[in-house]
Coordinates of C-alpha atoms in Angstrom, one line a residue:
M1 CA -6.2 -16.3 -116.6
I2 CA -9.1 -18.8 -117.2
F3 CA -11.8 -16.2 -117.9
E4 CA -11.8 -12.5 -118.5
E5 CA -14.6 -10.1 -119.4
K6 CA -15.1 -6.4 -119.5
Q7 CA -18.7 -5.0 -119.6
K8 CA -20.0 -1.5 -120.0
L9 CA -23.4 0.0 -119.6
N10 CA -24.9 0.8 -123.0
L11 CA -27.4 3.5 -122.2
W12 CA -27.5 5.4 -125.5
W13 CA -31.2 6.2 -125.0
L14 CA -30.3 8.4 -122.0
Y15 CA -28.6 10.9 -124.4
I16 CA -31.8 11.1 -126.5
L17 CA -34.0 11.5 -123.4
F18 CA -31.8 14.2 -121.9
G19 CA -31.4 15.8 -125.3
I20 CA -35.1 16.3 -125.5
Q21 CA -35.1 17.7 -122.0
A22 CA -32.3 20.1 -122.9
I23 CA -34.2 21.3 -125.9
I24 CA -37.2 22.0 -123.8
I25 CA -35.2 23.8 -121.1
L26 CA -33.2 25.9 -123.5
S27 CA -36.2 26.8 -125.8
T28 CA -38.4 27.9 -122.9
S29 CA -35.5 29.9 -121.5
F30 CA -34.5 31.8 -124.6
L31 CA -37.3 31.6 -127.2
G32 CA -40.9 32.9 -127.2
D33 CA -42.4 35.9 -125.6
T34 CA -40.9 35.3 -122.2
G35 CA -37.4 34.5 -123.4
M36 CA -34.5 35.7 -121.3
S37 CA -32.2 38.5 -122.3
L38 CA -28.4 38.3 -121.8
S39 CA -28.6 40.6 -118.7
E40 CA -31.3 38.3 -117.2
L41 CA -29.2 35.2 -117.9
Q42 CA -26.2 36.8 -116.3
Q43 CA -28.3 37.7 -113.2
I44 CA -29.1 34.0 -112.7
Y45 CA -25.5 33.0 -113.4
Y46 CA -26.3 31.1 -116.6
L47 CA -28.4 28.5 -114.7
P48 CA -30.2 26.9 -117.6
I49 CA -27.0 26.4 -119.5
I50 CA -25.3 25.0 -116.4
V51 CA -28.2 22.6 -115.8
V52 CA -28.0 21.2 -119.4
V53 CA -24.2 20.8 -119.2
F54 CA -24.5 19.1 -115.8
I55 CA -27.1 16.6 -117.1
F56 CA -24.9 15.6 -120.1
L57 CA -21.9 15.2 -117.9
L58 CA -23.9 13.0 -115.5
V59 CA -25.0 10.8 -118.4
Y60 CA -21.5 10.6 -119.7
F61 CA -20.2 9.6 -116.3
I62 CA -22.9 6.9 -116.0
N63 CA -22.0 5.5 -119.4
Q64 CA -18.3 5.2 -118.4
N65 CA -19.1 2.6 -115.7
Y66 CA -17.6 -0.8 -116.4
L67 CA -17.1 -4.1 -114.8
L68 CA -13.9 -6.2 -115.1
L69 CA -14.3 -9.8 -114.2
Y70 CA -11.3 -12.3 -114.0
I71 CA -11.5 -15.9 -113.0
D72 CA -8.4 -17.9 -112.4
N73 CA -7.0 -20.8 -110.4
N74 CA -6.9 -18.7 -107.2
G75 CA -10.3 -17.2 -107.3
I76 CA -12.4 -14.4 -108.7
I77 CA -11.2 -10.9 -109.2
Y78 CA -13.6 -8.0 -110.0
K79 CA -13.6 -4.2 -110.3
Y80 CA -16.5 -1.9 -110.8
W81 CA -15.1 1.4 -112.0
P82 CA -15.4 4.1 -110.7
F83 CA -17.0 3.0 -107.5
S84 CA -14.8 0.3 -106.1
R85 CA -11.2 -0.8 -106.2
T86 CA -10.1 -4.3 -107.3
K87 CA -11.5 -7.0 -105.1
K88 CA -10.5 -10.6 -104.9
I89 CA -12.6 -13.6 -103.7
A90 CA -10.5 -16.7 -103.0
W91 CA -12.1 -20.1 -103.8
D92 CA -11.9 -20.9 -100.0
D93 CA -14.4 -18.1 -99.3
I94 CA -16.9 -19.3 -101.9
E95 CA -19.6 -21.8 -100.8
K96 CA -21.2 -22.1 -104.2
A97 CA -20.7 -20.7 -107.7
Y98 CA -23.0 -21.4 -110.7
L99 CA -24.5 -19.8 -113.8
R100 CA -28.1 -18.7 -113.6
S101 CA -30.7 -16.5 -115.4
Y102 CA -31.9 -13.4 -113.8
D103 CA -34.4 -10.6 -114.4
A104 CA -32.7 -7.3 -113.9
L105 CA -35.8 -5.2 -113.5
G106 CA -37.8 -7.8 -111.6
E107 CA -35.1 -9.0 -109.1
Y108 CA -32.8 -6.0 -108.8
G109 CA -34.8 -3.0 -110.2
G110 CA -32.4 -2.1 -113.0
W111 CA -28.8 -2.3 -114.3
G112 CA -25.4 -1.4 -113.0
F113 CA -24.5 -2.0 -109.3
R114 CA -27.6 -3.0 -107.5
Y115 CA -28.9 -4.6 -104.3
R116 CA -31.7 -7.1 -104.5
L117 CA -35.1 -5.5 -104.1
W118 CA -36.9 -5.4 -100.8
F119 CA -33.8 -4.4 -98.8
K120 CA -31.9 -7.7 -99.1
W121 CA -28.5 -6.1 -98.4
N122 CA -26.5 -9.3 -98.5
D123 CA -27.5 -9.9 -102.2
K124 CA -25.5 -7.6 -104.5
A125 CA -25.4 -7.7 -108.3
F126 CA -23.4 -6.1 -111.1
L127 CA -25.7 -6.2 -114.1
F128 CA -24.8 -5.0 -117.5
D129 CA -25.5 -7.3 -120.5
G130 CA -27.9 -10.1 -121.1
D131 CA -30.0 -12.1 -118.7
S132 CA -27.4 -14.7 -117.5
G133 CA -24.8 -14.4 -114.9
L134 CA -22.4 -16.0 -112.4
Q135 CA -24.0 -16.4 -109.0
I136 CA -21.6 -16.6 -106.1
V137 CA -22.7 -17.6 -102.6
L138 CA -20.0 -16.8 -100.0
T139 CA -19.3 -18.8 -96.9
N140 CA -20.5 -15.8 -94.8
G141 CA -23.9 -15.9 -96.4
K142 CA -23.5 -13.0 -98.8
K143 CA -24.3 -13.3 -102.5
L144 CA -22.9 -11.7 -105.6
L145 CA -24.2 -11.9 -109.1
F146 CA -22.1 -10.9 -112.1
S147 CA -23.8 -10.6 -115.5
T148 CA -22.1 -12.0 -118.5
A149 CA -22.3 -11.6 -122.2
K150 CA -20.0 -14.7 -122.6
K151 CA -22.2 -17.4 -121.1
E152 CA -20.8 -20.4 -123.0
Q153 CA -17.2 -19.3 -122.5
L154 CA -17.8 -18.8 -118.7
H155 CA -19.5 -22.2 -118.5
Q156 CA -16.5 -23.9 -120.1
S157 CA -14.1 -22.0 -117.9
L158 CA -16.0 -23.1 -114.8
E159 CA -16.1 -26.7 -116.0
T160 CA -12.3 -26.6 -116.6
L161 CA -11.7 -25.2 -113.1
K162 CA -13.9 -27.7 -111.5
Q163 CA -12.3 -30.7 -113.2
K164 CA -8.7 -29.5 -113.0
H165 CA -8.6 -28.3 -109.4
Q166 CA -11.4 -30.4 -107.9
L167 CA -13.3 -27.3 -106.8
L168 CA -16.5 -28.8 -105.4
M169 CA -18.2 -25.4 -104.9
I170 CA -18.6 -24.9 -108.7
E171 CA -21.9 -26.3 -109.9
T172 CA -21.8 -26.6 -113.7
D173 CA -25.0 -28.6 -114.2
V174 CA -27.3 -25.8 -113.0
R175 CA -28.6 -23.7 -115.8

């Protein structure tokens, strides 16, 4: 293995946001002059409590997303859990690979698995940490962008692969 990285979404602020929302939902449901009684709560099948629990489960599920990225002599292997199985891209299928800076909000509209804005379906990105990533242009015209928190280590790994195996599709001078 030449390069290996595991990235996770770090969206701690979602818990705070939905915690405030849960407090509002539960306090309006149970406190005050119009608060629900136990019989009214049973009649609506505990809906406010179910909504709050569902929201926290959704946030927990989102925070469990991760990206595994491996680069070796044979190609690039990645897995975006829980939405995709392990995928491998051979060096023969890659036209160009290089490091570049990106703007997650401006180019892709956020973090996680994203398509480029303005319906560019051939340009996918896996964005987690930082503002730098590995851009891959495939021979079929599709593009993939993998964010990295280990920019220098990835650059050195690509340089090593380029020199050792004469992989001309790797551009290490682009920054």
